[in-house]
Amino acid sequence: MRVKKERLYNILPRPKLNRAQIAEIYQRLHRDNPNPRTELNYSNPYTLVVAVALSAQATDVGVNRATRALFEKADNPQAMLELGEDVVRDHIKTIGLYRNKAKNVIKLSRMILDAFGGEVPQNRDDLIKLPGVGRKTANVVMNEAFGQPTMAVDTHIFRVANRTGMAPGKDVVEVELNLLRVTPDEFLMGAHHWVLLHGRYTCVARTPKCYDCKIADLCQFRPKTPDP
């Protein structure tokens, strides 16, 4: 397995920063936010799975608003099935793709009960079997709920990894593997959150806030956005 992984790493795009620079990036992000957490509200692994699945093409703020009352009524798969698809749909109708997401919430709840004894699985292969759960969602759940050092690459992480040059890749899997390769072990647990939050609030899509960036001197992005 180790040889296989090394061969895979050898075909990935090479980082534009060296290991010392990458470690310094994480050091600064850690200093600014020592205990990063997801901004989604959840109370257990099940509600986290549902919240992350609902967050596709929706904001965390919007998902939290939609799930507040839903999770008060149903914070486990059995209770969610008892609510039924129509009630779930009514609770989440303010977020994108709510009809299909309501169907998936019911389907994944049934699968967790039938296939996994009512417990959210802790490995990626089983998690991605759940309707509405892809690789990114599985990685978030493994990291946040089960303390596994995974890297859930969304649009923010993909952008930061490529812009900074720390872990370039043409798709999310390449970026994920590259980040896992270059991230120092001591930062692996929080890396997903640090990079995501940096992309969400500082290294934003259209006009990055380079003038207010803690890692601007290390980042390879050009030209830097001037102070407004």
Coordinates of C-alpha atoms in Angstrom, one line a residue:
M1 CA 0.0 0.0 0.0
R2 CA 2.8 2.4 0.8
V3 CA 4.6 1.7 -2.5
K4 CA 1.3 2.3 -4.3
K5 CA 0.7 5.6 -2.6
E6 CA 4.3 6.8 -3.4
R7 CA 3.7 6.0 -7.0
L8 CA 0.5 7.9 -7.0
Y9 CA 2.1 10.9 -5.3
N10 CA 4.9 10.9 -8.0
I11 CA 2.4 11.6 -10.7
L12 CA 0.7 14.5 -8.9
P13 CA 1.5 18.2 -9.9
R14 CA 4.5 19.5 -7.9
P15 CA 3.8 22.1 -5.2
K16 CA 5.2 25.6 -5.9
L17 CA 6.1 26.0 -2.3
N18 CA 8.6 24.1 -0.3
R19 CA 7.8 22.2 2.9
A20 CA 9.1 24.9 5.2
Q21 CA 6.8 27.5 3.5
I22 CA 3.8 25.2 3.7
A23 CA 4.5 24.5 7.3
E24 CA 4.7 28.2 8.0
I25 CA 1.3 28.7 6.3
Y26 CA -0.3 26.2 8.6
Q27 CA 1.5 27.7 11.6
R28 CA 0.0 31.1 10.9
L29 CA -3.5 29.7 10.3
H30 CA -3.2 27.7 13.5
R31 CA -2.0 30.7 15.5
D32 CA -5.0 32.7 14.3
N33 CA -7.6 29.8 15.0
P34 CA -6.1 27.1 17.2
N35 CA -9.3 24.9 17.3
P36 CA -11.0 25.1 14.0
R37 CA -14.5 23.5 13.6
T38 CA -17.1 23.2 11.0
E39 CA -19.6 26.1 10.9
L40 CA -22.5 23.6 10.4
N41 CA -24.6 23.0 13.5
Y42 CA -24.9 19.3 14.5
S43 CA -25.2 17.2 17.7
N44 CA -24.0 13.8 16.6
P45 CA -22.5 12.0 13.6
Y46 CA -26.0 11.4 12.1
T47 CA -27.0 15.1 12.1
L48 CA -23.6 16.0 10.8
V49 CA -24.0 13.6 7.8
V50 CA -27.4 15.2 7.1
A51 CA -26.1 18.8 7.5
V52 CA -23.1 18.2 5.2
A53 CA -25.2 16.5 2.6
L54 CA -27.6 19.4 2.6
S55 CA -24.8 22.0 2.3
A56 CA -24.1 21.1 -1.3
Q57 CA -24.8 24.3 -3.3
A58 CA -26.0 26.0 -0.2
T59 CA -24.4 28.1 2.5
D60 CA -23.7 26.8 6.0
V61 CA -25.8 29.7 7.4
G62 CA -28.7 28.7 5.2
V63 CA -28.4 25.0 6.2
N64 CA -28.2 25.9 9.9
R65 CA -31.4 27.9 9.6
A66 CA -33.2 25.1 7.8
T67 CA -32.1 22.3 10.1
R68 CA -32.6 24.1 13.5
A69 CA -36.2 23.0 13.8
L70 CA -35.7 19.8 11.9
F71 CA -33.0 18.4 14.2
E72 CA -35.1 19.3 17.2
K73 CA -37.7 16.9 15.9
A74 CA -35.4 14.3 14.5
D75 CA -31.7 13.8 15.5
N76 CA -31.5 10.1 14.6
P77 CA -32.4 8.1 11.5
Q78 CA -35.5 6.4 13.0
A79 CA -37.1 9.8 14.0
M80 CA -36.3 11.2 10.6
L81 CA -38.1 8.3 8.9
E82 CA -41.1 8.8 11.2
L83 CA -41.2 12.5 10.1
G84 CA -41.4 11.4 6.5
E85 CA -40.2 13.0 3.2
D86 CA -42.9 15.7 3.1
V87 CA -42.2 17.1 6.5
V88 CA -38.4 17.0 5.8
R89 CA -39.0 18.8 2.5
D90 CA -41.0 21.5 4.2
H91 CA -38.2 22.1 6.7
I92 CA -35.5 22.5 4.1
K93 CA -37.3 24.2 1.3
T94 CA -35.3 27.4 1.7
I95 CA -32.1 25.7 0.5
G96 CA -31.1 24.7 -3.0
L97 CA -32.2 21.4 -4.5
Y98 CA -34.4 20.8 -1.5
R99 CA -36.7 18.3 -3.1
N100 CA -34.0 15.9 -4.1
K101 CA -32.2 16.5 -0.8
A102 CA -35.3 15.6 1.2
K103 CA -35.5 12.3 -0.7
N104 CA -31.8 11.6 0.0
V105 CA -32.2 12.4 3.7
I106 CA -35.0 9.7 4.0
K107 CA -33.0 7.2 1.9
L108 CA -29.8 7.6 3.8
S109 CA -31.6 7.4 7.1
R110 CA -33.2 4.1 6.0
M111 CA -29.8 2.8 4.8
I112 CA -28.1 3.7 8.1
L113 CA -30.8 1.7 9.9
D114 CA -30.9 -1.3 7.6
A115 CA -27.3 -1.6 6.5
F116 CA -25.4 -0.2 9.5
G117 CA -27.4 -1.0 12.5
G118 CA -28.5 2.6 13.1
E119 CA -24.9 3.9 13.4
V120 CA -23.1 6.2 10.9
P121 CA -20.2 4.2 9.3
Q122 CA -16.8 5.5 10.0
N123 CA -15.0 4.7 6.8
R124 CA -15.2 6.4 3.4
D125 CA -16.2 3.3 1.4
D126 CA -19.4 2.8 3.5
L127 CA -20.2 6.5 3.8
I128 CA -20.3 7.1 0.1
K129 CA -22.8 4.3 -0.2
L130 CA -25.3 6.6 1.5
P131 CA -27.6 8.5 -0.9
G132 CA -26.5 12.1 -1.3
V133 CA -23.1 11.4 0.3
G134 CA -20.0 11.9 -1.9
R135 CA -16.3 11.8 -1.2
K136 CA -16.2 15.4 0.2
T137 CA -19.1 14.8 2.6
A138 CA -17.5 11.5 3.7
N139 CA -14.2 13.2 4.4
V140 CA -15.9 15.9 6.4
V141 CA -17.7 13.4 8.6
M142 CA -14.6 11.2 9.1
N143 CA -12.6 14.3 10.1
E144 CA -15.2 16.2 12.2
A145 CA -17.1 13.3 13.8
F146 CA -14.5 10.6 14.0
G147 CA -11.2 12.4 14.3
Q148 CA -9.6 11.0 11.1
P149 CA -7.1 13.1 9.2
T150 CA -8.9 13.6 6.0
M151 CA -9.0 16.5 3.5
A152 CA -12.5 17.4 2.3
V153 CA -11.9 19.5 -0.9
D154 CA -14.6 21.9 -1.8
T155 CA -14.4 25.0 -4.0
H156 CA -12.7 27.1 -1.3
I157 CA -10.0 24.5 -0.6
F158 CA -9.5 23.8 -4.3
R159 CA -9.0 27.6 -5.0
V160 CA -6.6 28.2 -2.1
A161 CA -4.5 25.1 -2.8
N162 CA -4.1 26.1 -6.4
R163 CA -3.7 29.9 -5.9
T164 CA -1.1 29.6 -3.2
G165 CA 0.8 26.9 -5.0
M166 CA 0.9 24.7 -1.9
A167 CA -1.0 21.8 -3.5
P168 CA -2.0 22.3 -7.1
G169 CA -4.3 19.9 -8.9
K170 CA -6.6 19.9 -11.9
D171 CA -9.4 18.2 -9.9
V172 CA -10.5 17.8 -6.3
V173 CA -8.9 14.3 -5.9
E174 CA -5.5 15.6 -7.0
V175 CA -5.8 18.5 -4.6
E176 CA -6.9 16.3 -1.8
L177 CA -4.0 13.9 -2.3
N178 CA -1.5 16.7 -2.8
L179 CA -2.6 18.4 0.4
L180 CA -2.4 15.1 2.4
R181 CA 1.1 14.7 0.9
V182 CA 2.5 18.1 1.9
T183 CA 0.6 18.9 5.1
P184 CA 2.8 18.3 8.2
D185 CA 1.4 15.6 10.5
E186 CA 0.8 17.9 13.4
F187 CA -1.6 20.0 11.3
L188 CA -3.5 17.2 9.5
M189 CA -6.5 17.2 11.8
G190 CA -7.2 20.9 11.4
A191 CA -5.9 21.4 7.9
H192 CA -9.3 21.0 6.1
H193 CA -10.9 23.7 8.3
W194 CA -8.0 26.1 8.1
V195 CA -7.8 26.1 4.4
L196 CA -11.5 26.1 3.9
L197 CA -12.1 29.1 6.2
H198 CA -9.2 31.0 4.6
G199 CA -10.9 30.5 1.2
R200 CA -14.3 31.4 2.6
Y201 CA -13.3 34.7 4.2
T202 CA -10.0 35.9 2.9
C203 CA -8.9 34.1 -0.4
V204 CA -12.4 34.7 -1.9
A205 CA -13.2 33.8 -5.5
R206 CA -13.4 37.1 -7.4
T207 CA -11.2 39.5 -5.5
P208 CA -9.0 37.9 -2.9
K209 CA -8.3 40.0 0.2
C210 CA -4.5 39.9 -0.2
Y211 CA -4.1 43.1 1.7
D212 CA -5.6 41.4 4.8
C213 CA -4.0 38.0 4.3
K214 CA -1.8 36.4 6.9
I215 CA 0.0 34.3 4.3
A216 CA 0.3 36.8 1.4
D217 CA 4.1 36.9 1.5
L218 CA 4.2 33.1 1.0
C219 CA 1.3 32.8 -1.6
Q220 CA 2.2 32.5 -5.3
F221 CA -0.9 34.3 -6.5
R222 CA -0.2 37.3 -8.7
P223 CA -1.0 40.1 -9.0
K224 CA -1.8 40.7 -5.3
T225 CA -5.0 42.7 -4.6
P226 CA -4.1 46.1 -3.4
D227 CA -5.5 47.7 -0.2
P228 CA -8.8 49.3 -1.1

